[in-house]
Structure formats: structure tokens, C-alpha cells
CSV table of C-alpha atoms and ligand atoms in Angstrom, one decimal:
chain,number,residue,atom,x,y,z
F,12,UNK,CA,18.8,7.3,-9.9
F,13,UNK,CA,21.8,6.1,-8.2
F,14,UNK,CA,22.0,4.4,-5.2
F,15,UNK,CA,24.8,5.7,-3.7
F,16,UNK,CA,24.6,8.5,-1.4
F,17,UNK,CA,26.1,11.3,-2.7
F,18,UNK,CA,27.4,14.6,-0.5
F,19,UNK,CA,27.7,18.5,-1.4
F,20,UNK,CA,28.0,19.9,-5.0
F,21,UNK,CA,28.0,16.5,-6.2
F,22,UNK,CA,24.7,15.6,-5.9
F,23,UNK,CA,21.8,15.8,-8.6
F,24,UNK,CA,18.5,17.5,-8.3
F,25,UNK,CA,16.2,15.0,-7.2
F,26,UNK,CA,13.6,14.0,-9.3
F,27,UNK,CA,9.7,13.9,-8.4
F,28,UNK,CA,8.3,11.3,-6.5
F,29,UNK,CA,5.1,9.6,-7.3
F,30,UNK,CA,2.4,7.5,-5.8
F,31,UNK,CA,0.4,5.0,-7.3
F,32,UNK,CA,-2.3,4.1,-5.1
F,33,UNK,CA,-4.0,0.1,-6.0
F,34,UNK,CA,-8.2,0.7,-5.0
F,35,UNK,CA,-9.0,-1.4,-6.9
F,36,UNK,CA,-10.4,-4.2,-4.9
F,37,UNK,CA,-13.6,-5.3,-4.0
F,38,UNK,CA,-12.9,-5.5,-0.1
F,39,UNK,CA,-14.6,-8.9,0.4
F,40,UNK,CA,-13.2,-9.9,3.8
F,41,UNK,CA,-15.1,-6.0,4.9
F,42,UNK,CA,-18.4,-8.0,3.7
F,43,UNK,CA,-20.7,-6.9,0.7
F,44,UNK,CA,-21.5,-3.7,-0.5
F,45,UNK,CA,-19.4,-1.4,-2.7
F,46,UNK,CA,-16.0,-1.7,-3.9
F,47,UNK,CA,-13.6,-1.2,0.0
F,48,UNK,CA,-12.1,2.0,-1.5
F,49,UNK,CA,-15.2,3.9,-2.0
F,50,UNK,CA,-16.6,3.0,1.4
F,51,UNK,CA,-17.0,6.0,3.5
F,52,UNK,CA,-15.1,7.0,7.1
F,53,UNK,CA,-16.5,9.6,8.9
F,54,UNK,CA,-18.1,10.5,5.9
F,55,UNK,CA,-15.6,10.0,3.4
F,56,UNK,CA,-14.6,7.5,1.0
F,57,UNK,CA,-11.5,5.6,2.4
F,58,UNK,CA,-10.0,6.3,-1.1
F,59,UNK,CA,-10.1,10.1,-0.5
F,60,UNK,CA,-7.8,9.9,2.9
F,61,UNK,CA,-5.5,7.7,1.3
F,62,UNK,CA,-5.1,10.6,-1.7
F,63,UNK,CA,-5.3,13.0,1.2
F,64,UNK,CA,-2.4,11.6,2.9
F,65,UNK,CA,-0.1,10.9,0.2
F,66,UNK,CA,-0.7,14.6,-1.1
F,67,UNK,CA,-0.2,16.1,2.5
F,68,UNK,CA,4.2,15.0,1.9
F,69,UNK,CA,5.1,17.9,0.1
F,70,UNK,CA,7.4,16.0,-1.8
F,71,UNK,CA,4.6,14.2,-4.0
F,72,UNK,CA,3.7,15.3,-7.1
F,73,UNK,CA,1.9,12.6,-9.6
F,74,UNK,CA,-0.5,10.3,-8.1
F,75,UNK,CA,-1.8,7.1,-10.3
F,76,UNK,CA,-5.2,5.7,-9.1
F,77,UNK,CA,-5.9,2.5,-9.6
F,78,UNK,CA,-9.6,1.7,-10.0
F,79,UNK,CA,-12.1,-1.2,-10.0
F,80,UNK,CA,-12.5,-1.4,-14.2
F,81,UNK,CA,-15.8,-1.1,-14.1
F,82,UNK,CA,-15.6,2.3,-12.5
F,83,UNK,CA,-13.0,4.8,-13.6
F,84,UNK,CA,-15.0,7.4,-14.5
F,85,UNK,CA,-16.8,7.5,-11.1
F,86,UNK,CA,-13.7,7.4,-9.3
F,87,UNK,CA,-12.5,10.5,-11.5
F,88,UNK,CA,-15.5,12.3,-10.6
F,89,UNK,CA,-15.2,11.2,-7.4
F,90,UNK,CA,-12.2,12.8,-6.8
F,91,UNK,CA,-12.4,15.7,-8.3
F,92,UNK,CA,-14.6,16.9,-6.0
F,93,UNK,CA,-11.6,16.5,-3.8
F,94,UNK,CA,-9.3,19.6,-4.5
F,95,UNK,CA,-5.5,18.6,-4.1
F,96,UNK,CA,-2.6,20.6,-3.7
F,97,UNK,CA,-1.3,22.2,-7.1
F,98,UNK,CA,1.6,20.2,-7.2
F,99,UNK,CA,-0.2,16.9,-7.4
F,100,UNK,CA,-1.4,15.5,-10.9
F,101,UNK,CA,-4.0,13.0,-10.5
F,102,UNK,CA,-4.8,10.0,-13.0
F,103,UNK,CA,-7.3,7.6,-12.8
F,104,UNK,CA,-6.6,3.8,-14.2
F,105,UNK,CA,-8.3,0.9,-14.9
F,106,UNK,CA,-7.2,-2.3,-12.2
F,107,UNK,CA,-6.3,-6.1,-12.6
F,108,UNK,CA,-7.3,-9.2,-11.4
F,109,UNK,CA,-4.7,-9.1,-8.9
F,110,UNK,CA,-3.0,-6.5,-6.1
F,111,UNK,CA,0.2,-7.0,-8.2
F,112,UNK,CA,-1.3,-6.6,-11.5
F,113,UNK,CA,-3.0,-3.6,-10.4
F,114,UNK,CA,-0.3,-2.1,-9.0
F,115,UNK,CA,1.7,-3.0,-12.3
F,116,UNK,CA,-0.8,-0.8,-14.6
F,117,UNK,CA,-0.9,1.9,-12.1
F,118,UNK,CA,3.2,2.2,-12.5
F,119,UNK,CA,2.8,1.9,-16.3
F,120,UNK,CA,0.9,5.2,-16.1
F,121,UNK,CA,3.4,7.3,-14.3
F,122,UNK,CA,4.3,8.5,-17.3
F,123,UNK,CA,6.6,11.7,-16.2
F,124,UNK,CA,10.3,10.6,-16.9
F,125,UNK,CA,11.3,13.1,-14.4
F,126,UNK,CA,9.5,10.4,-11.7
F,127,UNK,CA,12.8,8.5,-10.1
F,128,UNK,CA,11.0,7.3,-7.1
F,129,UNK,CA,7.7,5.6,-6.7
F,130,UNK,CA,5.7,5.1,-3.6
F,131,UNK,CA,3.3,2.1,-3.7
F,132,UNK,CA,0.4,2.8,-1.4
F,133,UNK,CA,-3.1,0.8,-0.2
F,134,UNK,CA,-5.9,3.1,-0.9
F,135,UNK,CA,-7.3,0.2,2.3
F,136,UNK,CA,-4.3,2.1,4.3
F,137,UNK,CA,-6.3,6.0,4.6
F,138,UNK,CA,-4.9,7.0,7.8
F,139,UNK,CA,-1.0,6.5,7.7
F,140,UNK,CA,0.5,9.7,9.0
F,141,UNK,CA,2.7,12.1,7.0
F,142,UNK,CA,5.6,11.1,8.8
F,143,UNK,CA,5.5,7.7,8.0
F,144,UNK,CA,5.6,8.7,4.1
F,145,UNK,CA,8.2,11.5,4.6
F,146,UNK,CA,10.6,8.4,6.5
F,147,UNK,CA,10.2,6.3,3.5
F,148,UNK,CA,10.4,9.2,0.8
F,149,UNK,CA,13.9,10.1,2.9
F,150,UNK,CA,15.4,6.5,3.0
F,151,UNK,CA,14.9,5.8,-0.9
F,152,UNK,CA,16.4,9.3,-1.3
F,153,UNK,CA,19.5,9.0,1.1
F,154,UNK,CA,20.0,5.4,-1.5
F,155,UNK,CA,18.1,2.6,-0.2
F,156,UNK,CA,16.1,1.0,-3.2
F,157,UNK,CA,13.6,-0.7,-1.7
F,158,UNK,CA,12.1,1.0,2.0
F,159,UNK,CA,9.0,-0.8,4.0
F,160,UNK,CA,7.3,1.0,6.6
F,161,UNK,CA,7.0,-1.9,9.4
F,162,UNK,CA,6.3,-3.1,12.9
F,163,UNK,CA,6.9,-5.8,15.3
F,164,UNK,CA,4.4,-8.6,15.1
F,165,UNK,CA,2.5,-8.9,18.3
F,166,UNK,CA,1.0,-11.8,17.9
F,167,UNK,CA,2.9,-15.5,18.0
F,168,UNK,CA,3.0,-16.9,14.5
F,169,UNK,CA,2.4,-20.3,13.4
F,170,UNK,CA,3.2,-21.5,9.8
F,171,UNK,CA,1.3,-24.4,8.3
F,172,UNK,CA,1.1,-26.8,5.3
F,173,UNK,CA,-0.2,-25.3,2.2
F,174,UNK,CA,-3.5,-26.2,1.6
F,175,UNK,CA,-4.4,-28.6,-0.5
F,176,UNK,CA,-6.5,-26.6,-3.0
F,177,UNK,CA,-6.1,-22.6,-3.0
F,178,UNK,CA,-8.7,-20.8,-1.0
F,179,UNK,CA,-11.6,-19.6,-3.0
F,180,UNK,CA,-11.3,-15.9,-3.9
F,181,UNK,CA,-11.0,-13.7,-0.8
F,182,UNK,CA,-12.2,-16.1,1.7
F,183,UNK,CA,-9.6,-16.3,4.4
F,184,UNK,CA,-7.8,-19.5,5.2
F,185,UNK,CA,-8.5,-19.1,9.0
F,186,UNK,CA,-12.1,-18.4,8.8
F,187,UNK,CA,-15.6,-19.9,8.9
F,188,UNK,CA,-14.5,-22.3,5.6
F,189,UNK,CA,-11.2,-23.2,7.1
F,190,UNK,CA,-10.8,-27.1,8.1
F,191,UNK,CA,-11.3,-27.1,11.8
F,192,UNK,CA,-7.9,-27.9,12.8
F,193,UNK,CA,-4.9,-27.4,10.7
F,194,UNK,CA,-1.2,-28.9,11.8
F,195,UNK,CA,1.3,-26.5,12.8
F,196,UNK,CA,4.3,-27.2,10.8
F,197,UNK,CA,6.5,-24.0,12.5
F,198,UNK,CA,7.1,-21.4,14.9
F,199,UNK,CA,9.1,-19.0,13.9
F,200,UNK,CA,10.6,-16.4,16.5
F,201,UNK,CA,8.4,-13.5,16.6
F,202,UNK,CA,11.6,-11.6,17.8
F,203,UNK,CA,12.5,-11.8,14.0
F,204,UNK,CA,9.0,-11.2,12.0
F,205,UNK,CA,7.9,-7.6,11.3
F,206,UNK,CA,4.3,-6.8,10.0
F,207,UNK,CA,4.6,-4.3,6.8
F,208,UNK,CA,2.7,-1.6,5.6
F,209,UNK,CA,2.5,0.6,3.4
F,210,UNK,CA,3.6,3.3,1.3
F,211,UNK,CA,6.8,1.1,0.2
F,212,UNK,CA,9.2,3.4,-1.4
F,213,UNK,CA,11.3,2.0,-4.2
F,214,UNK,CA,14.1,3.8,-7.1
F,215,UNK,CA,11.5,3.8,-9.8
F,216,UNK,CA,13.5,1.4,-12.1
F,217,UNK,CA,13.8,-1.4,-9.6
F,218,UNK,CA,10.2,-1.3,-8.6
F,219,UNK,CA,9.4,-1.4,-12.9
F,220,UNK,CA,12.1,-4.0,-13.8
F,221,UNK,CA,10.5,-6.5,-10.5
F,222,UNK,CA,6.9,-5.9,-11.7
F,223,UNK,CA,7.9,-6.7,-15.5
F,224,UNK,CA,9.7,-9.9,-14.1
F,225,UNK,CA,6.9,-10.7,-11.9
F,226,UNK,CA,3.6,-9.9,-13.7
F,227,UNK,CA,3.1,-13.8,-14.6
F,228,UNK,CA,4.2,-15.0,-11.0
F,229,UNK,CA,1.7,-16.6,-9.1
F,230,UNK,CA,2.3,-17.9,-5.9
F,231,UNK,CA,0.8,-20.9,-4.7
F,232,UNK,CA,1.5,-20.9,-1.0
F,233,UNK,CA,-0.8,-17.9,-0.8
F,234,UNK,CA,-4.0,-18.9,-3.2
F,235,UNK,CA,-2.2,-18.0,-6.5
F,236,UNK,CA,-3.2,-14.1,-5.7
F,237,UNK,CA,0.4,-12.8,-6.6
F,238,UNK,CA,2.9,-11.5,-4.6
F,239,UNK,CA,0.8,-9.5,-1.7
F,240,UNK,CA,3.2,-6.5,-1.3
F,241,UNK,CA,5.6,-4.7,-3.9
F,242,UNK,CA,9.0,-5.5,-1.5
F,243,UNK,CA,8.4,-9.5,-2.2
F,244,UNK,CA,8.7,-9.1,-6.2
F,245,UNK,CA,12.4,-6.7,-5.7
F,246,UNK,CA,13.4,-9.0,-2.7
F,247,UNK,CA,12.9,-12.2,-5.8
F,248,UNK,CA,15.2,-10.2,-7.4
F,249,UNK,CA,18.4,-10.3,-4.8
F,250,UNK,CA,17.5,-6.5,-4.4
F,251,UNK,CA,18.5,-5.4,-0.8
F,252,UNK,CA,15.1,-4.2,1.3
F,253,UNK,CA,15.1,-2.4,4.3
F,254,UNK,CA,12.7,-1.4,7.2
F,255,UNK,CA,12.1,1.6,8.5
F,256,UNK,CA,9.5,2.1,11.3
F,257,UNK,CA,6.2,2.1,10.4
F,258,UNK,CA,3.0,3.7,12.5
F,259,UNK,CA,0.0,1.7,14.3
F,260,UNK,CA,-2.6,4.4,12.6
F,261,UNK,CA,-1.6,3.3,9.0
F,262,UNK,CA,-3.6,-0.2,9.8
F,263,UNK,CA,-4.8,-1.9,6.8
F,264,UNK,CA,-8.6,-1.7,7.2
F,265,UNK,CA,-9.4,-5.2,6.0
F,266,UNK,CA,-12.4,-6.6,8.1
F,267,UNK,CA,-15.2,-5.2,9.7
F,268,UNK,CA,-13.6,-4.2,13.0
F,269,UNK,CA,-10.8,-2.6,11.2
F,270,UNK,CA,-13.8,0.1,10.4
F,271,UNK,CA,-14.7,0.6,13.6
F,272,UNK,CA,-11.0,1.4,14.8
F,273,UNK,CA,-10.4,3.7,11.8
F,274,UNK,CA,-13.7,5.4,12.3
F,275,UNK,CA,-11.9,5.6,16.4
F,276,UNK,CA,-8.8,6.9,15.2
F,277,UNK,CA,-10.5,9.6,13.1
F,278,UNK,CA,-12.6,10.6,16.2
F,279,UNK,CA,-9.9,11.4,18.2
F,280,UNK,CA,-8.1,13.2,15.6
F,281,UNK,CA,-11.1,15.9,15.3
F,282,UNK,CA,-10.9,16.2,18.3
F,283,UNK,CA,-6.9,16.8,19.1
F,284,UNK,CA,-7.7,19.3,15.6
F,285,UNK,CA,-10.1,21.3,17.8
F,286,UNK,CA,-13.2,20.9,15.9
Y,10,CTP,N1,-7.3,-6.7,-7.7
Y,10,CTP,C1,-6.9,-5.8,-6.8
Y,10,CTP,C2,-6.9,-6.2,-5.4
Y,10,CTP,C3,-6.6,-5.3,-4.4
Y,10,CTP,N2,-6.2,-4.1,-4.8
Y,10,CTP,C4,-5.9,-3.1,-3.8
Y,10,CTP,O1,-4.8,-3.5,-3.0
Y,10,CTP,C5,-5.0,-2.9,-1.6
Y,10,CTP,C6,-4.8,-4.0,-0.6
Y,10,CTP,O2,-5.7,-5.1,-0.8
Y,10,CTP,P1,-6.8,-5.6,0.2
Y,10,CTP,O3,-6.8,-4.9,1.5
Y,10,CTP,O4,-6.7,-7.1,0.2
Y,10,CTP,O5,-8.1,-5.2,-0.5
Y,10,CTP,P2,-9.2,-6.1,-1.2
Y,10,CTP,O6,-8.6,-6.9,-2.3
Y,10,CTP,O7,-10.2,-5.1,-1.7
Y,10,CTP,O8,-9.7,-6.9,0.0
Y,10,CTP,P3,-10.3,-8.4,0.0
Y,10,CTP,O9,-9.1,-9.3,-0.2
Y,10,CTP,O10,-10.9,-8.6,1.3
Y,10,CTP,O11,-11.3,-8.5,-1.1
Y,10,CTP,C7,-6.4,-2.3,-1.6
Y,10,CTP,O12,-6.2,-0.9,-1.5
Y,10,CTP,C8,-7.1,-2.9,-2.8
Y,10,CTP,O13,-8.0,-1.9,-3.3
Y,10,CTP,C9,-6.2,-3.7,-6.1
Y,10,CTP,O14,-5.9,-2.5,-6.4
Y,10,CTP,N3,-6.6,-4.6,-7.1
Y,11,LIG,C1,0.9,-4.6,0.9
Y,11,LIG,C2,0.3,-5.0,2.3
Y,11,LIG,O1,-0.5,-4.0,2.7
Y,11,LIG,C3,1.5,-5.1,3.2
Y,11,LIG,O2,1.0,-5.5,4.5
Y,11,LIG,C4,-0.5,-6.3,2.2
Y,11,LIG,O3,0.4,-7.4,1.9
Y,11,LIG,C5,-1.7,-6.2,1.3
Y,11,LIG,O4,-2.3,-7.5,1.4
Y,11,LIG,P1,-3.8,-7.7,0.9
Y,11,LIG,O5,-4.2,-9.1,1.2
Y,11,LIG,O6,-3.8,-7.3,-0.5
Y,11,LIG,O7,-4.6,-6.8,1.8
């Protein structure tokens, strides 16, 4: 795909876009019990909205699942009891150790060479609205190769020293096993920081060619768990990313309260639906 916006009889067909969709965490900050993905709102898995709302832009047709390992023939059947739109394909892959790794075996199933753009997209994410994905479908299209979904960061953000031995899996650094006070080495202007979410749109090439490049990185500063979103391996790369704005309902449910809110926000939607 090129990158260049082309105009009238010039331009190509464009090709399908597909999703691949990491669930395969085990959602310790939410606190024990099964894998995050599978964990139901308002009565259905989280997993399921974040399909559901990938499928509902019309411009999707594969979707790769990424799984817990142990599990990918319940989340198949899982699904399956789903029904999608016929467009959609669905597959259902094993996961890594890792957000990044997962995501990497998720775009090594795409398959379809027709795919030229992929969008990257937290099953932990369910509610993002169909406009969201349609702005970041419509930005890789018009020749952007790298699009996050993003929003101003509320909060005032202080960097600190790295620590001096990683975090033990999933624990957060500012929790209950964080030191009790940790030096501030930097504020940096909030005017300047943006909060991302997902889906990230990328040209399918650039997003495969920074995961092959990347699959060994680790990063230390962040508790060796990889790069935590897709734009971070292409932006390694001197690939240009932009923002485009992103939506307060696609939230990344992550800790207990998170659930409540999404449970909220799904609430009021039966009840602007009429139900
Ligand atoms: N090895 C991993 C880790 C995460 N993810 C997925 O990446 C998304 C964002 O990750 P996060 O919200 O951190 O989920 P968890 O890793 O499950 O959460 P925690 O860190 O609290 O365990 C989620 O949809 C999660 O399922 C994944 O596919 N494979
Ligand atoms: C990709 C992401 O959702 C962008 O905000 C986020 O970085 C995922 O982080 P997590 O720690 O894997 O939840």
C-alpha cells in the first residue's frame, strides 16, 4: 500500500482491513478469577464487545483472536455462539508471554494477502465506539501509516527513576508493593502528553516489518514487558505516527473500578437503545 494519497482514476481498490484483537491476558491488576477477556459485562464476556465493535465498521473483514494458550478452543466455541456479520472471518490463536508477542502471532495469522491494513485492538478495550474505528480505518487509508486513537491526559504526570529491579509480573509500580515514596525526577507539560488507545491503525507492512524488528526487544524502563502499544515498535523505526481523537468510552478496563464504569456505560446505552 502506498502512502501517498492518491486522487480520481488513479487510485487502487483498497484492500481489506483486518483486526487482530491480543485477549490473551490474564487481567491481574482486575484481581483473580478467569482470564480479563472472558470476564462478563452485562452479561457478556468483555471479549465478545470488543469482536462486536470491531465487526460493527463495515470496512472489517478478517478478525485474528488472540487467546490465552491454554484456551483456544474455548474461546472458539465461545465465539461462535456469537454470530458476526458475513463479511468477517474469524480465527482463533494461541498468545505469548507478552502484549507484543501476542499481538505479533495474531498478525502472523492474517493470512489474506489482500489484507493492506491492520487494526491492532485490546480485547480489555469492549466499548470503543464505531466512530473511533472508522477515524482510524480513514486516516491509514487517506496515507498515514501509523494512526492512534488518543486523548489529552487529565491528570499531572510525574516521571521517576527506574526501579531498581523490574516489578514482579503485573503488580503495578504505584501500588500496595511500591516503596513508599519514590523521587520525582520530571514533570513533563501535560499540555504535550496524550493518553492512547486503541484500535491503532497501521499499512500492514509497517506494522509486520516493526513487530519482526521488535519481537526480542524488551524494555527495561517498563518491567521488561515489551513495548506496551503497537505505535512504540513503528515509532523505533523513524516511522511518522499520528493522533487522531480518540473517545472516553473506549477506556481500557484494567482495574476493578474500570468494571464498574464499563458496566455504567453499558447501562446507559440500553437505555438511549430503548430497551
Ligand atoms: N500476554 C498478553 C498480555 C496482554 N494481552 C492483551 O493485551 C491487552 C492489553 O493488556 P492489559 O490490559 O494489560 O491486559 P492484561 O495483561 O490481561 O492485564 P494485567 O496486566 O492486569 O494482567 C488485553 O486485551 C490483553 O488480553 C495479550 O494478548 N497477551
Ligand atoms: C495499547 C494500550 O492500550 C494503549 O494505551 C496500552 O498501552 C496497553 O497496556 P497494557 O498494560 O497492556 O494494558
Amino acid at each position: 500500500m502506498t502512502h501517498t494519497p492518491l486522487t480520481g482514476a488513479a487510485r487502487p481498490a483498497p484492500g481489506r482491513t483486518a483486526v487482530v484483537i491480543p485477549a490473551a491476558g490474564r487481567g491481574v491488576r482486575l484481581g483473580p478469577g478467569t482470564p480479563k477477556a472472558l470476564r462478563p459485562l452485562g452479561g457478556v464476556p468483555m471479549l465478545v464487545h470488543a469482536v462486536r465493535a470491531m465487526a460493527r465498521s463495515t470496512s472489517v473483514g478478517p478478525i485474528v483472536v488472540v487467546a490465552p494458550a491454554d484456551d483456544v478452543p474455548g474461546v472458539r466455541s465461545l465465539l461462535d455462539g456469537h454470530p458476526l456479520p458475513d463479511r468477517v472471518t474469524l480465527r482463533v490463536v494461541p498468545g505469548g508471554g507478552t502484549r507484543q508477542e501476542s499481538v505479533r502471532l495474531g498478525l502472523a495469522a492474517i493470512g489474506d494477502p489482500d489484507v493492506d491494513v491492520v487494526l491492532v485492538h485490546d480485547a480489555a478495550r469492549p466499548l470503543v465506539p464505531v466512530d473511533t474505528v472508522e477515524t482510524v480505518v480513514a486516516a491509514v487509508r487517506a496515507g498515514a501509516p501509523a494512526v492512534v486513537p488518543a486523548l489529552p491526559v487529565t491528570d499531572t504526570v510525574k516521571q521517576v527513576a527506574p526501579p531498581a529491579a523490574p516489578a514482579a509480573d503485573g503488580v503495578d509500580t504505584v501500588g500496595g508493593t511500591a516503596p513508599a515514596a519514590e523521587p520525582v525526577v520530571a514533570t513533563p507539560a501535560r499540555a504535550l502528553l496524550r493518553a492512547v488507545q486503541t484500535p491503532q491503525g497501521f499499512d500492514r507492512s509497517v506494522l509486520v516489518a516493526a513487530h519482526e524488528a521488535g519481537s526480542a526487544a524488551t524494555d527495561e524502563a517498563n518491567g521488561g514487558e515489551g513495548a506496551t502499544d503497537c505505535a512504540a515498535l513503528v515509532e523505533r523505526r523513524g516511522v511518522p505516527v499520528v493522533l487522531v481523537r480518540g473517545h472516553e468510552e473506549a477506556f481500557k478496563v484494567t482495574r476493578p473500578l474500570d468494571l464498574l464504569l464499563a458496566e455504567a456505560v453499558l447501562a446507559r446505552r440500553s437505555v438511549a437503545d430503548g430497551w
